[in-house]
mmCIF file with all atom_site columns, N, CA and C in Angstrom:
data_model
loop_
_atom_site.group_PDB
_atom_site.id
_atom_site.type_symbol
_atom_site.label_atom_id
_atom_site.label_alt_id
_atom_site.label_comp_id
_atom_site.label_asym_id
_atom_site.label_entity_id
_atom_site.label_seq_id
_atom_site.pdbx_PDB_ins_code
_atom_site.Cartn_x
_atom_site.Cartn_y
_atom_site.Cartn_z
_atom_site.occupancy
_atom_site.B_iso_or_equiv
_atom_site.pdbx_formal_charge
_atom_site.auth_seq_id
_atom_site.auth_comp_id
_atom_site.auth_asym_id
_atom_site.auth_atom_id
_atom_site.pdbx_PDB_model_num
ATOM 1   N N  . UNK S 1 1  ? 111.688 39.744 123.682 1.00 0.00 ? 1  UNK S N  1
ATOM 2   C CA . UNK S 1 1  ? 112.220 40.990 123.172 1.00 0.00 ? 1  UNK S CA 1
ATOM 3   C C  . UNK S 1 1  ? 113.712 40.821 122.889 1.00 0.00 ? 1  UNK S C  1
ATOM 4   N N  . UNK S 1 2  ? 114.004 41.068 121.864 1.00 0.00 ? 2  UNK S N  1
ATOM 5   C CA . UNK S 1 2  ? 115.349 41.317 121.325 1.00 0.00 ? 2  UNK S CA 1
ATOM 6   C C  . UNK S 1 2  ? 116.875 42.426 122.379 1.00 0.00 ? 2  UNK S C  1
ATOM 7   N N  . UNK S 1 3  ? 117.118 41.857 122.565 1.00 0.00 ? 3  UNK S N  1
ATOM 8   C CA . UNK S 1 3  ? 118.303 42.844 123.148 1.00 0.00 ? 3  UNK S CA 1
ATOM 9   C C  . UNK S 1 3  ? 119.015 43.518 122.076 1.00 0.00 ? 3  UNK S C  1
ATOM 10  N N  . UNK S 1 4  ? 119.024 45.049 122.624 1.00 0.00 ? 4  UNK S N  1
ATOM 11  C CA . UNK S 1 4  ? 119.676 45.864 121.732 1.00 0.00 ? 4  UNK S CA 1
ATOM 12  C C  . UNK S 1 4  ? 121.158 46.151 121.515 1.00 0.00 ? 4  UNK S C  1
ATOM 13  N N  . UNK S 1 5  ? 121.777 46.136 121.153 1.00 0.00 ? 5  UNK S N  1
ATOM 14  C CA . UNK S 1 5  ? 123.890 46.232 121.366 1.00 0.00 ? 5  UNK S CA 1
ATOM 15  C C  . UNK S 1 5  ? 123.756 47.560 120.760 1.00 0.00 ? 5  UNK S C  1
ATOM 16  N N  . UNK S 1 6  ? 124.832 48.041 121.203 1.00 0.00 ? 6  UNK S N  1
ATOM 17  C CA . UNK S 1 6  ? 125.210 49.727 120.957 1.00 0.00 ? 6  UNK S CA 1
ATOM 18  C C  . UNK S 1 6  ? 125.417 49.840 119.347 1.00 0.00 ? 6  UNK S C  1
ATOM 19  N N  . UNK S 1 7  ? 126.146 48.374 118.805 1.00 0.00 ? 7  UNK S N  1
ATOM 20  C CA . UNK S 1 7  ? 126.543 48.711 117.443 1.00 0.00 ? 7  UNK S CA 1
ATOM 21  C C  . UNK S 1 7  ? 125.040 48.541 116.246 1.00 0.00 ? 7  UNK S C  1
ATOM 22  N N  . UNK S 1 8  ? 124.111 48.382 117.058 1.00 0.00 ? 8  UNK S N  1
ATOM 23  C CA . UNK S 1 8  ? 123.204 48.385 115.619 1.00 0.00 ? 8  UNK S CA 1
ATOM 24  C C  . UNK S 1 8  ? 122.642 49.642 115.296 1.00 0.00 ? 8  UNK S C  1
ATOM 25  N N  . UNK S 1 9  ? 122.581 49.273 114.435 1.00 0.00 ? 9  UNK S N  1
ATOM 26  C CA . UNK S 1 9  ? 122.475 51.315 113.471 1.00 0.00 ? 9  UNK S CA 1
ATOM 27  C C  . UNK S 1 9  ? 120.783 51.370 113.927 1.00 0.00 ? 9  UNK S C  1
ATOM 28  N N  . UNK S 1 10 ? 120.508 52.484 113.930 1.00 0.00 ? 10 UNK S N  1
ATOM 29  C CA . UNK S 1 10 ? 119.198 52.785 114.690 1.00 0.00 ? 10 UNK S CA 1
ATOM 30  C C  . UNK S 1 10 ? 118.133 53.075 113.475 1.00 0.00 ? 10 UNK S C  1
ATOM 31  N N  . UNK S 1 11 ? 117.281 52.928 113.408 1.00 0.00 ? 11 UNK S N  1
ATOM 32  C CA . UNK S 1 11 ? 116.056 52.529 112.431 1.00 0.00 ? 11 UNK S CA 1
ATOM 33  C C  . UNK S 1 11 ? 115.540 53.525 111.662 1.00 0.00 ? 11 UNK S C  1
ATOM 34  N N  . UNK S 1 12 ? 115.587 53.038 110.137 1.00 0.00 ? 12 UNK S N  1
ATOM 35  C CA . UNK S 1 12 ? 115.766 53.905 109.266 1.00 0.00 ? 12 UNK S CA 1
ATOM 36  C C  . UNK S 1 12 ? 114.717 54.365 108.781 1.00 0.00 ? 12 UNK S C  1
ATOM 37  N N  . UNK S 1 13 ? 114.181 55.285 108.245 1.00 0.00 ? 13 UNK S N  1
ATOM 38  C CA . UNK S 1 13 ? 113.181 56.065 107.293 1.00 0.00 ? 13 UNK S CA 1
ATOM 39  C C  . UNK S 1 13 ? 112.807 55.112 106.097 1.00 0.00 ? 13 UNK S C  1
ATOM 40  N N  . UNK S 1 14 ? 111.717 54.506 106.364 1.00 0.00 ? 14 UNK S N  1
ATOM 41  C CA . UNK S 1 14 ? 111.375 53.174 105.106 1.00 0.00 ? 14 UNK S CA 1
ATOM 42  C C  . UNK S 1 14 ? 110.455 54.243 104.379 1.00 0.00 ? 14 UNK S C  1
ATOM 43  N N  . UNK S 1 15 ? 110.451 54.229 103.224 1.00 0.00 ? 15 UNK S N  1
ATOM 44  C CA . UNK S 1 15 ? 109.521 54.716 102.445 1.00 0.00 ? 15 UNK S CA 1
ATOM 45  C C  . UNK S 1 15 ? 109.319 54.306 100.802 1.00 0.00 ? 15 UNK S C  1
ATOM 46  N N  . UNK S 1 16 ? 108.682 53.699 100.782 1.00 0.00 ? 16 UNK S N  1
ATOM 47  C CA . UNK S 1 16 ? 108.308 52.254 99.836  1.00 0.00 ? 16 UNK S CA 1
ATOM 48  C C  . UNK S 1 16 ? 108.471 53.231 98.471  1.00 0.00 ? 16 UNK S C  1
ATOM 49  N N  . UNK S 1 17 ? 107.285 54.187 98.547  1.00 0.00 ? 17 UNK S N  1
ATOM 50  C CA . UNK S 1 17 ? 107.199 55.390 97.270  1.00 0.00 ? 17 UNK S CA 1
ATOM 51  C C  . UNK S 1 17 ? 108.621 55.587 96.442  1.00 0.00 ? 17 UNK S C  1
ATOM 52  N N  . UNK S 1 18 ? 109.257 56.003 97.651  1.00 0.00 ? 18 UNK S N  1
ATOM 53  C CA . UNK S 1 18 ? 110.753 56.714 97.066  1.00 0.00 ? 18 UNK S CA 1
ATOM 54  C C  . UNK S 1 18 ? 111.662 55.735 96.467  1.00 0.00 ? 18 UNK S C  1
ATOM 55  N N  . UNK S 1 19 ? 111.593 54.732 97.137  1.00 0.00 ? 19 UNK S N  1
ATOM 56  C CA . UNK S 1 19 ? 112.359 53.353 96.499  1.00 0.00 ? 19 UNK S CA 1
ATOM 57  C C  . UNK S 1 19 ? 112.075 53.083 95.108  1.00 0.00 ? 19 UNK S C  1
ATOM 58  N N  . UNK S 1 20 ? 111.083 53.015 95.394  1.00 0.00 ? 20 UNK S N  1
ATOM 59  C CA . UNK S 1 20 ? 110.033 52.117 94.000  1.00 0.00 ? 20 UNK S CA 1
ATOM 60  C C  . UNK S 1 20 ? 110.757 53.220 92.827  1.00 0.00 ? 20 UNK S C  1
ATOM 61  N N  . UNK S 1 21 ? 110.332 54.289 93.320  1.00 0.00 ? 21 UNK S N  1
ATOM 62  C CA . UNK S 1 21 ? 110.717 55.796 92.097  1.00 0.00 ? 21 UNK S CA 1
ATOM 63  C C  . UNK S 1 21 ? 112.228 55.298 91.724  1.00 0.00 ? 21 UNK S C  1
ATOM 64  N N  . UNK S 1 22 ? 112.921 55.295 92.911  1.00 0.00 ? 22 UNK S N  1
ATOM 65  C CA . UNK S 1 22 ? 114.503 55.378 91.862  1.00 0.00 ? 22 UNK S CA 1
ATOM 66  C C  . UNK S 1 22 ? 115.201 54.224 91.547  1.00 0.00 ? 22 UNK S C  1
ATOM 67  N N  . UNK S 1 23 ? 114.145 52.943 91.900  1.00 0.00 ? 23 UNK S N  1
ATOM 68  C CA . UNK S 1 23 ? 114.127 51.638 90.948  1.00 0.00 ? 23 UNK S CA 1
ATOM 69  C C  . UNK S 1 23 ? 113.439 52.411 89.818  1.00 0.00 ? 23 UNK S C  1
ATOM 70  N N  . UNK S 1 24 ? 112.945 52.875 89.645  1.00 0.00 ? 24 UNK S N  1
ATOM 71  C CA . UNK S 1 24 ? 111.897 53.324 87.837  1.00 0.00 ? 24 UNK S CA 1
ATOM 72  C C  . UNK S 1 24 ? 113.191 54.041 86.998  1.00 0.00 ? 24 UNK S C  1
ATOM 73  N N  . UNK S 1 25 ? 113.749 54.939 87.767  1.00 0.00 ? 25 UNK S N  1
ATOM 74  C CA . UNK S 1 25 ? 114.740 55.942 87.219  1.00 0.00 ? 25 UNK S CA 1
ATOM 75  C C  . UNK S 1 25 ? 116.187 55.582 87.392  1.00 0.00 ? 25 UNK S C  1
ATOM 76  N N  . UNK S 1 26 ? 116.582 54.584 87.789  1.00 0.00 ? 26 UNK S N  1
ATOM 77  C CA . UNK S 1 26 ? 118.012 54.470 87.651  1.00 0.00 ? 26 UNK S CA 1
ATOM 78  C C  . UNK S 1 26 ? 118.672 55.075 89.001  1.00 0.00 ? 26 UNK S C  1
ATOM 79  N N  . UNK S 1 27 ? 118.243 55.237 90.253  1.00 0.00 ? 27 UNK S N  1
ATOM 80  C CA . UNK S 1 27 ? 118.558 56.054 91.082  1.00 0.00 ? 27 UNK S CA 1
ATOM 81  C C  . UNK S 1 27 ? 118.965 57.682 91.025  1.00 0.00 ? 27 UNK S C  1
ATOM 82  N N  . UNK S 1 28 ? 117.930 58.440 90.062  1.00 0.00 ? 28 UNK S N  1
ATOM 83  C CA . UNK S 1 28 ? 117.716 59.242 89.962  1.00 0.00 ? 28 UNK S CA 1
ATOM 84  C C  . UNK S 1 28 ? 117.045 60.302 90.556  1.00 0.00 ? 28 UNK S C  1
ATOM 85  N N  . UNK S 1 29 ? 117.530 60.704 91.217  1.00 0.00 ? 29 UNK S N  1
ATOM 86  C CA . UNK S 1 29 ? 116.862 61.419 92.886  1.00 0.00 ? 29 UNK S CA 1
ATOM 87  C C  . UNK S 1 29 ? 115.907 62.838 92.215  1.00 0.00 ? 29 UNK S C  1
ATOM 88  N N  . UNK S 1 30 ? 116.331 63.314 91.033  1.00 0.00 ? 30 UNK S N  1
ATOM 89  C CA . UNK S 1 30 ? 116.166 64.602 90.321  1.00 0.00 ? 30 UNK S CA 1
ATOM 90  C C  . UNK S 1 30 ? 114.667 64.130 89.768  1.00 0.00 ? 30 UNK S C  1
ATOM 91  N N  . UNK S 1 31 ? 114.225 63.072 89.421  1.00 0.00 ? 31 UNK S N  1
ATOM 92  C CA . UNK S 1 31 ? 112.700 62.471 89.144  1.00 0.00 ? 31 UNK S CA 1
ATOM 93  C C  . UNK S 1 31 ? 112.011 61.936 89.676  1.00 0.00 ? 31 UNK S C  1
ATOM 94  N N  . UNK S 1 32 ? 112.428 61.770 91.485  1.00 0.00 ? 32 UNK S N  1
ATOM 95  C CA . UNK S 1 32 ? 111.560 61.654 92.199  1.00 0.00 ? 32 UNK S CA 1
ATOM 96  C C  . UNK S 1 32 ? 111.534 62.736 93.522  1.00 0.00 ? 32 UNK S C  1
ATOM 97  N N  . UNK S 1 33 ? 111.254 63.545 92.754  1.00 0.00 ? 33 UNK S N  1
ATOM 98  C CA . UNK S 1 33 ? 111.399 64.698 94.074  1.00 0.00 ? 33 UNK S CA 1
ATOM 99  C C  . UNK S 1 33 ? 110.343 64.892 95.147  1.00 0.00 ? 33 UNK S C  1
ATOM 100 N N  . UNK S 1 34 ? 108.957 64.660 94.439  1.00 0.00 ? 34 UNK S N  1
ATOM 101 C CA . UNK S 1 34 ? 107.988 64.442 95.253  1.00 0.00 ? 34 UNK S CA 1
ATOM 102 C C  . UNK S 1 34 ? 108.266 63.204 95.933  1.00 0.00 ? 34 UNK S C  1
ATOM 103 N N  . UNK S 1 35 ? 108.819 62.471 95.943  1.00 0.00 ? 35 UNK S N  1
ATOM 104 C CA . UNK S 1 35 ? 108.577 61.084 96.752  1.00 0.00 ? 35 UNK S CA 1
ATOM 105 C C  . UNK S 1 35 ? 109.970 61.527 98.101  1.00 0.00 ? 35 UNK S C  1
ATOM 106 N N  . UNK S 1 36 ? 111.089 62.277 97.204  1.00 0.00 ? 36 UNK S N  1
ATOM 107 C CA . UNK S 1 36 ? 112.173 62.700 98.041  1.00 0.00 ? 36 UNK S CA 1
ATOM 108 C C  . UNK S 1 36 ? 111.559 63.491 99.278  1.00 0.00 ? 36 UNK S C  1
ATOM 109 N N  . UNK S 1 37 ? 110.170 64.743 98.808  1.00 0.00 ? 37 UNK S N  1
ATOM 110 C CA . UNK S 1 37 ? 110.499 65.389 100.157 1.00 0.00 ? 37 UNK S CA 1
ATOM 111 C C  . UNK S 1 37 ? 108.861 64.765 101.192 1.00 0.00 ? 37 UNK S C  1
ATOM 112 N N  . UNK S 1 38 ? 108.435 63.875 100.537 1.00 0.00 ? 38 UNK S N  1
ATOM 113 C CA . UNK S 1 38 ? 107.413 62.862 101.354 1.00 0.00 ? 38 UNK S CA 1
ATOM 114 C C  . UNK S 1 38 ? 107.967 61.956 101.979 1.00 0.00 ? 38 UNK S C  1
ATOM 115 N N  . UNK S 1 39 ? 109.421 61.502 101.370 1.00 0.00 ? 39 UNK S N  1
ATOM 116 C CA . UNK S 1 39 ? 109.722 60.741 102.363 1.00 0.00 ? 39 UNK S CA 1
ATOM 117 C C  . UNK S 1 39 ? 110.890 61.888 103.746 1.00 0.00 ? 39 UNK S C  1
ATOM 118 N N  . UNK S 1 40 ? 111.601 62.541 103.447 1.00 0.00 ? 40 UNK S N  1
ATOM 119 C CA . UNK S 1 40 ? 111.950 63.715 104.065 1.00 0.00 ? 40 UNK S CA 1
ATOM 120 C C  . UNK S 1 40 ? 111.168 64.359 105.683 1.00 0.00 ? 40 UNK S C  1
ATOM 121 N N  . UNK S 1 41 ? 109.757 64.053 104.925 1.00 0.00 ? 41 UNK S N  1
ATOM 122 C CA . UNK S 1 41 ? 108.870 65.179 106.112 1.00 0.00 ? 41 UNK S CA 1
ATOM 123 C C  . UNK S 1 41 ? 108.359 63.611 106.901 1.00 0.00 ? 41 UNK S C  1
ATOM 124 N N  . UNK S 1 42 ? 107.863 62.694 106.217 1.00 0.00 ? 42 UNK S N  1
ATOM 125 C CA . UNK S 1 42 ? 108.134 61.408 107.163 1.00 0.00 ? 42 UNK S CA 1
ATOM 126 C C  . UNK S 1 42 ? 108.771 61.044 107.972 1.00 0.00 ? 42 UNK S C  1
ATOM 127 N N  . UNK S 1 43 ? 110.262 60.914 107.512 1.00 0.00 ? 43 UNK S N  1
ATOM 128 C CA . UNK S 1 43 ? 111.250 60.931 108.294 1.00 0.00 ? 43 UNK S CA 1
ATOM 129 C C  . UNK S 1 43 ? 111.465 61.987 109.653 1.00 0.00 ? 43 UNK S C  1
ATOM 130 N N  . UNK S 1 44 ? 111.086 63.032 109.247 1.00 0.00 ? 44 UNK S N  1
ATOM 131 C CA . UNK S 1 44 ? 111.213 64.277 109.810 1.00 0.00 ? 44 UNK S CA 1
ATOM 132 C C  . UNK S 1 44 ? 110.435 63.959 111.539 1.00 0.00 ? 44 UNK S C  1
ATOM 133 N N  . UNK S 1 45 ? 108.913 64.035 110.853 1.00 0.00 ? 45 UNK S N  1
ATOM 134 C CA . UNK S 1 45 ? 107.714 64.004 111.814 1.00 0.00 ? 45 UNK S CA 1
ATOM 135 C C  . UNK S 1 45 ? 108.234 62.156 112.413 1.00 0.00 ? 45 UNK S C  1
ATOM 136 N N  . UNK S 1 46 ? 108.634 61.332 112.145 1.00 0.00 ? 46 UNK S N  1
ATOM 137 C CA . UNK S 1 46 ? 109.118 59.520 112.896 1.00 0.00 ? 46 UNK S CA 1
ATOM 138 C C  . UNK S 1 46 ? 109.846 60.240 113.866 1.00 0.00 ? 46 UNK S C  1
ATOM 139 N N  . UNK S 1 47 ? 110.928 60.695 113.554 1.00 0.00 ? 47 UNK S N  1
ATOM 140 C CA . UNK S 1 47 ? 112.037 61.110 114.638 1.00 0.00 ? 47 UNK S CA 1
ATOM 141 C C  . UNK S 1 47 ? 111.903 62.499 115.676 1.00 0.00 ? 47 UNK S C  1
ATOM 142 N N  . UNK S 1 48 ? 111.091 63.285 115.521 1.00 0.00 ? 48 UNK S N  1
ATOM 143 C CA . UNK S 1 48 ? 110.372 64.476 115.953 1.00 0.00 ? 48 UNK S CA 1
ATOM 144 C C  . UNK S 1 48 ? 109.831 63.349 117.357 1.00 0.00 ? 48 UNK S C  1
ATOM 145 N N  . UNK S 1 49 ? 108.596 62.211 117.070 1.00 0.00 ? 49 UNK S N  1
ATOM 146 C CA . UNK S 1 49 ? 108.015 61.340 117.218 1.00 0.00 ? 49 UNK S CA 1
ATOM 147 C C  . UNK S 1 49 ? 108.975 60.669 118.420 1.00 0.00 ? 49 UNK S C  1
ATOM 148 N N  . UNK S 1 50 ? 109.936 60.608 117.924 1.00 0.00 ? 50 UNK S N  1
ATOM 149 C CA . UNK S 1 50 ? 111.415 59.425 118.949 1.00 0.00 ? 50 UNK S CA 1
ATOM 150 C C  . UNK S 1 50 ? 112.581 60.587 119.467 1.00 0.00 ? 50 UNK S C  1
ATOM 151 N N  . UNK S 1 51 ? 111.877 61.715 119.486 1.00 0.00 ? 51 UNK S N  1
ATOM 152 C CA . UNK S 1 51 ? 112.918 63.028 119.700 1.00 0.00 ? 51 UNK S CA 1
ATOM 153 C C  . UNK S 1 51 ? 114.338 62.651 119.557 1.00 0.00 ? 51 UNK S C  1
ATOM 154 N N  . UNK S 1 52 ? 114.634 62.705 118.117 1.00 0.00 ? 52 UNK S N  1
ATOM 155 C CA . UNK S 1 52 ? 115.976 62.372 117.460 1.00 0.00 ? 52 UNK S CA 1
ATOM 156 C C  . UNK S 1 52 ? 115.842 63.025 116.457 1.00 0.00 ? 52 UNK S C  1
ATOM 157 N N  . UNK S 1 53 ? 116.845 63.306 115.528 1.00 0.00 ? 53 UNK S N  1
ATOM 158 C CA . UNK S 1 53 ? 117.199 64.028 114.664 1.00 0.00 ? 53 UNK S CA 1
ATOM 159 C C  . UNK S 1 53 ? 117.272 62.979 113.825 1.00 0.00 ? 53 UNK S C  1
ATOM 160 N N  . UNK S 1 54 ? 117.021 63.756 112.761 1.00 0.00 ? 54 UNK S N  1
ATOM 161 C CA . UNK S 1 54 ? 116.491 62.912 111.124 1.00 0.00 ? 54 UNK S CA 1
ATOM 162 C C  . UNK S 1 54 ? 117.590 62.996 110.736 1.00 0.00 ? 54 UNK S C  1
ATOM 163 N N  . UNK S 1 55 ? 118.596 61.626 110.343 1.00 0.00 ? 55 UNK S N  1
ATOM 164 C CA . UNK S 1 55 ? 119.621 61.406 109.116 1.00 0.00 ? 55 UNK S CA 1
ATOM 165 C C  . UNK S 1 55 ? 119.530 61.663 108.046 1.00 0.00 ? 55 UNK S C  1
ATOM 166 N N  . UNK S 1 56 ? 118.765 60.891 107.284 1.00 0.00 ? 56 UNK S N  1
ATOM 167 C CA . UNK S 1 56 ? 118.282 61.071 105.780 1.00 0.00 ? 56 UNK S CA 1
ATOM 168 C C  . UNK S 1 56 ? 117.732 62.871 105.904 1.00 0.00 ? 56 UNK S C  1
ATOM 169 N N  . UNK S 1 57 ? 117.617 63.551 106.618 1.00 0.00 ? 57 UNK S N  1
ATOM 170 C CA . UNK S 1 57 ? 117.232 64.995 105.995 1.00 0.00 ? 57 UNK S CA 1
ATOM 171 C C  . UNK S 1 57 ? 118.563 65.677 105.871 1.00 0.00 ? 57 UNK S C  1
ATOM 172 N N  . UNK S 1 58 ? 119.122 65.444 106.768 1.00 0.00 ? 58 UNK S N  1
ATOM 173 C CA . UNK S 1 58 ? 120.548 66.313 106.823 1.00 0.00 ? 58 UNK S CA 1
ATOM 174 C C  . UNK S 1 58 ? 121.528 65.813 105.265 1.00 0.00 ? 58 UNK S C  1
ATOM 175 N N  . UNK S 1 59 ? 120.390 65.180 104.648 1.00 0.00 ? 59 UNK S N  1
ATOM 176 C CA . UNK S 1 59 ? 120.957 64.774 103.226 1.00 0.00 ? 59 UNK S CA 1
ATOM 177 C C  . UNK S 1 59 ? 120.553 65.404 101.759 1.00 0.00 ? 59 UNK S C  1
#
């Protein structure tokens, strides 16, 4: 098992869909909105999951 150090940033909301979308669009967040709030409620329900508060939503 890996030892953890205080400075590594804590584990992010992967969501393949949403990526892929704003590789298609130029990072155009406004044409992938469905993928924005699927990855959103993902994120949401992971950290709900690890009782932490979701980064990427507070966005």
């Amino acid at each position: 098992m890996e030892p953890t150090s205080p400075s590594k940033k804590v584990e992010a909301c992967d969501h393949k869909p949403l990526q892929e979308c704003l590789l298609r669009n130029n990072n155009d967040r406004s044409k992938c909105m469905k993928e924005w709030e699927d990855f959103q409620r993902a994120c949401r329900e992971k950290a709900q999951k690890k009782n932490q508060e979701c980064q990427a939503c507070k966005e």
